[in-house]
Coordinates of C-alpha atoms in Angstrom, one line a residue:
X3 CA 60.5 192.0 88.6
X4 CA 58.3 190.8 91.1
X5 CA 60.2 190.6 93.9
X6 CA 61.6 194.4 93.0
X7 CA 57.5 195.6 92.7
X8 CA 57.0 193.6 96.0
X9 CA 60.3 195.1 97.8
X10 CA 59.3 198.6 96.8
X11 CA 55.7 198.3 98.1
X12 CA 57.3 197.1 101.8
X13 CA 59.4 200.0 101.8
X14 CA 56.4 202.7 100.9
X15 CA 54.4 201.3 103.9
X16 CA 57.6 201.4 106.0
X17 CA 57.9 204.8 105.4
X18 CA 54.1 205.2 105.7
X19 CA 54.0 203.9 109.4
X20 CA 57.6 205.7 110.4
X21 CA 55.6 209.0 108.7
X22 CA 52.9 208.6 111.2
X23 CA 54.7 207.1 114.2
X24 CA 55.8 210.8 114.4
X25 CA 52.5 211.5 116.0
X26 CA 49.0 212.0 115.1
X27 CA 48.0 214.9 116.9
X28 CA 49.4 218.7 116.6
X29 CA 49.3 221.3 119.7
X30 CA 49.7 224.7 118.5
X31 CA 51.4 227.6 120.6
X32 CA 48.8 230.3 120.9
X33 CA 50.6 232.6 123.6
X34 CA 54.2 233.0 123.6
X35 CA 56.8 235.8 124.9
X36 CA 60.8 235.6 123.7
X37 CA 63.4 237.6 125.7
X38 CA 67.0 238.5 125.3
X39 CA 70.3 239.8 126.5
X40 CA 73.3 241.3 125.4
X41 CA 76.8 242.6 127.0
X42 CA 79.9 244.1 127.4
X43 CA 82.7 241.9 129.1
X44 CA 82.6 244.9 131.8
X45 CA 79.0 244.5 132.5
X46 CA 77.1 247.6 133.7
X47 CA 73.7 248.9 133.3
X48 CA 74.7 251.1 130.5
X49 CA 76.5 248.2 128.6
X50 CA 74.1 245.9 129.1
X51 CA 71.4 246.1 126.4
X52 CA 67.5 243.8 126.6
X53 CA 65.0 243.6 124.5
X54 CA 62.5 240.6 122.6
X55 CA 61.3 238.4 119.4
X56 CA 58.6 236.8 118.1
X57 CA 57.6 233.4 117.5
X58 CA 56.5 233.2 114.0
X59 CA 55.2 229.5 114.3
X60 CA 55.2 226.6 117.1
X61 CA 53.5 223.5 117.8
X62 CA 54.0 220.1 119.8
X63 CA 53.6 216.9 117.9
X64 CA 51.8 214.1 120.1
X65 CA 51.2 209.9 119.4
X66 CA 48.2 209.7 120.8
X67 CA 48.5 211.5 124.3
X68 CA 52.1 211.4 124.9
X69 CA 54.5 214.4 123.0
X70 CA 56.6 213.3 120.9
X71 CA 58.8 216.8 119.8
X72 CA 58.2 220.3 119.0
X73 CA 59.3 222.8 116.7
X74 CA 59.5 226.0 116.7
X75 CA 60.2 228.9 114.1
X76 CA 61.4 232.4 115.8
X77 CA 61.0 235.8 113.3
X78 CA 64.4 237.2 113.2
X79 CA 63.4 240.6 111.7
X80 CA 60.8 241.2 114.7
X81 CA 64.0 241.7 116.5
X82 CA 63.5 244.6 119.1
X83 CA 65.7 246.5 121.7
X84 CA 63.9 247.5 124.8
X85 CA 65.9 249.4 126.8
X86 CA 66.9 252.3 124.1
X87 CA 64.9 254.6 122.7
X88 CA 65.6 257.1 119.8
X89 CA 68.4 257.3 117.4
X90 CA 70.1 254.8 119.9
X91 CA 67.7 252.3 119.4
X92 CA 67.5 252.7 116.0
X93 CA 71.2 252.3 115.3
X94 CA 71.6 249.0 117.9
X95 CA 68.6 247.3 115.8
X96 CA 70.2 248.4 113.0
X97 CA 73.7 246.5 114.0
X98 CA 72.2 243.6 115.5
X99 CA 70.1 243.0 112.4
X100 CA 72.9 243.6 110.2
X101 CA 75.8 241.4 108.4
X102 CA 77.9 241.1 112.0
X103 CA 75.0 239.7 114.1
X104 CA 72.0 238.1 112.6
X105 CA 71.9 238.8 109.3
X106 CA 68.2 238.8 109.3
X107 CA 67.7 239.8 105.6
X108 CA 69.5 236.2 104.9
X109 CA 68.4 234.0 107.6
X110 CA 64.9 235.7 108.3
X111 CA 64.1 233.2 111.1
X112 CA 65.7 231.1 113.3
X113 CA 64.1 227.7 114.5
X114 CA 64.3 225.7 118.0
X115 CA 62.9 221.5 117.4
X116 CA 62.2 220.7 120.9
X117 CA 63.4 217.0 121.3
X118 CA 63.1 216.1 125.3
X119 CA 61.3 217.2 128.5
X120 CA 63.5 215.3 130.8
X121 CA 62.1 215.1 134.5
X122 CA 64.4 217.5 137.1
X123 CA 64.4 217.0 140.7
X124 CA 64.9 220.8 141.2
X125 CA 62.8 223.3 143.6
X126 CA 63.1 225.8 141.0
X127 CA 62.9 224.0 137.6
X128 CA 61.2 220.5 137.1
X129 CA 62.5 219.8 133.6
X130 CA 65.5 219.8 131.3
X131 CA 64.7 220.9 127.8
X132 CA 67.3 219.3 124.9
X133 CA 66.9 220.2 121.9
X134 CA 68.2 221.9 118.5
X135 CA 68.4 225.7 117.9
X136 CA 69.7 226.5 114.3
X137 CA 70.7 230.4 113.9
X138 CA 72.3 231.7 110.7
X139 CA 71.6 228.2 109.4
X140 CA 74.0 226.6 112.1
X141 CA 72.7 223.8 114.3
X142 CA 73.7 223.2 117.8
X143 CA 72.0 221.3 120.8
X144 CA 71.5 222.6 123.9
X145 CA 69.5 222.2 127.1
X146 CA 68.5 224.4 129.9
X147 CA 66.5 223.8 132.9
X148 CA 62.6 225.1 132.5
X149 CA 59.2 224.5 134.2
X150 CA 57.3 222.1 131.8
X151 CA 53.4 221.3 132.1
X152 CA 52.0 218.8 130.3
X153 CA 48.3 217.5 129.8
X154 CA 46.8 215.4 127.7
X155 CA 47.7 218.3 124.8
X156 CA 48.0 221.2 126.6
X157 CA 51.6 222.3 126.8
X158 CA 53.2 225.0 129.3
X159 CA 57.2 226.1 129.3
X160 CA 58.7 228.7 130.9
X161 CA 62.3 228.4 130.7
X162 CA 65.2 229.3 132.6
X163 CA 67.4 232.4 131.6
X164 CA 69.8 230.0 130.0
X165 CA 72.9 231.0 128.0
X166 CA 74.1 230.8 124.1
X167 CA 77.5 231.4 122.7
X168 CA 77.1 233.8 120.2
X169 CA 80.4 233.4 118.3
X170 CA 79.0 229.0 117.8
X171 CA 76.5 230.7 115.3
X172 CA 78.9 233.5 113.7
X173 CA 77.2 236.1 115.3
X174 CA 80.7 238.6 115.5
X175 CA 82.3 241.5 114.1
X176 CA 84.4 240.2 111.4
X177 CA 86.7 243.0 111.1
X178 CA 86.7 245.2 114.5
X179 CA 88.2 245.4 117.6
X180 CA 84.6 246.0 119.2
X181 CA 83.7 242.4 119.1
X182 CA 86.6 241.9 122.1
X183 CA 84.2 244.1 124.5
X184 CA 81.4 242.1 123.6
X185 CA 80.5 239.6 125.9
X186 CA 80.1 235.8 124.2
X187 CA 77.3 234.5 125.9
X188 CA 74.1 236.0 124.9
X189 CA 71.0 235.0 127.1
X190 CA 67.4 233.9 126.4
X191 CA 64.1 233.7 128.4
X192 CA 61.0 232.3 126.5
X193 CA 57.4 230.8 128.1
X194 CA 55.3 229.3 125.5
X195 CA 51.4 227.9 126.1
X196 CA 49.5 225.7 123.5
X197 CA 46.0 225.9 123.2
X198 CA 43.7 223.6 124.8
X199 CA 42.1 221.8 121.8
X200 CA 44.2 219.4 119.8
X201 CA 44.0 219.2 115.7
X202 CA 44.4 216.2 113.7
X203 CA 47.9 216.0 111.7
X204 CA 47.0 215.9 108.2
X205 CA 47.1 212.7 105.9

């Protein structure tokens, strides 16, 4: 009985130090901007539709001074299309938000757990982000290129215009012929800033 008591306690304080080797310190996201894009297979202006979302949450978890991951939590239903106005826009937010796109009334948010800045010897980009984005509660990893600015923790991103495939998250017409005019890949843009002063991570 013990050994079991003594076996038990090792594994608590395990836990205990894997819970904190996390990281002690959280960066939150205090300025943030989300784009998107959408098209036909026959792109042209008028089949080509833009527009943005909102970051409902984000922060950067840090051990010590060096960044560990981040996560982030994207509002769904703040979904808006920029380049309509009217009835028109109405109806696309409508569709996108409804049962053949995003579903938003189900999956309210989608969420983005930033894994790795990896260093890129690029003029444009110096960083590949990998990480996880899960949309209608399916996960995928991805990476994109991205200008990354860390220090101490003060974290800037701007990322690349970098590509998703829509129909790897069920995001499709189930039961239309439309859905062949639509172009799979739909394409992203975010920049993210963190504010200056760190907090401590809760114990």
């Amino acid at each position: 009985m013990k050994r079991l008591l003594l076996f038990a306690m090792m594994c608590a304080s395990m836990s205990f130090v894997f819970a904190q080797k996390k990281g002690d310190k959280i960066s939150k996201v205090i300025t943030s901007e989300i784009k998107w894009w959408g098209s036909k297979v026959v792109k042209t202006a008028p089949t080509t539709h833009y527009g943005s979302l909102k970051l409902k949450s984000g922060k950067f978890n840090f051990d010590k001074t060096v960044m560990v991951d981040g996560e982030f939590v994207i509002d769904m239903r703040s979904l808006v299309v920029a380049d309509l106005s009217g009835a028109d826009q109405v109806k696309l937010t409508n569709e996108l938000k409804g049962t053949n796109f995003f579903e938003v009334k189900k999956f309210p948010t989608a969420k983005f757990h930033l894994k790795k800045i990896i260093p890129l010897a690029n003029e444009e980009y110096n960083s590949t982000i990998v990480g996880d984005i899960t949309i209608k509660g399916i996960r995928k990893t991805i990476s994109f290129p991205a200008n990354a600015h860390v220090t101490q923790f003060t974290v800037e991103i701007e990322s690349s215009r970098f590509a998703l495939n829509r129909k790897d998250f069920r995001i499709f017409y189930q039961t239309s012929l439309k859905d062949h005019f639509i172009k799979d890949e739909m394409e992203i843009q975010f920049k993210i800033s963190t504010a200056k002063v760190d907090n401590e991570r809760p114990r």
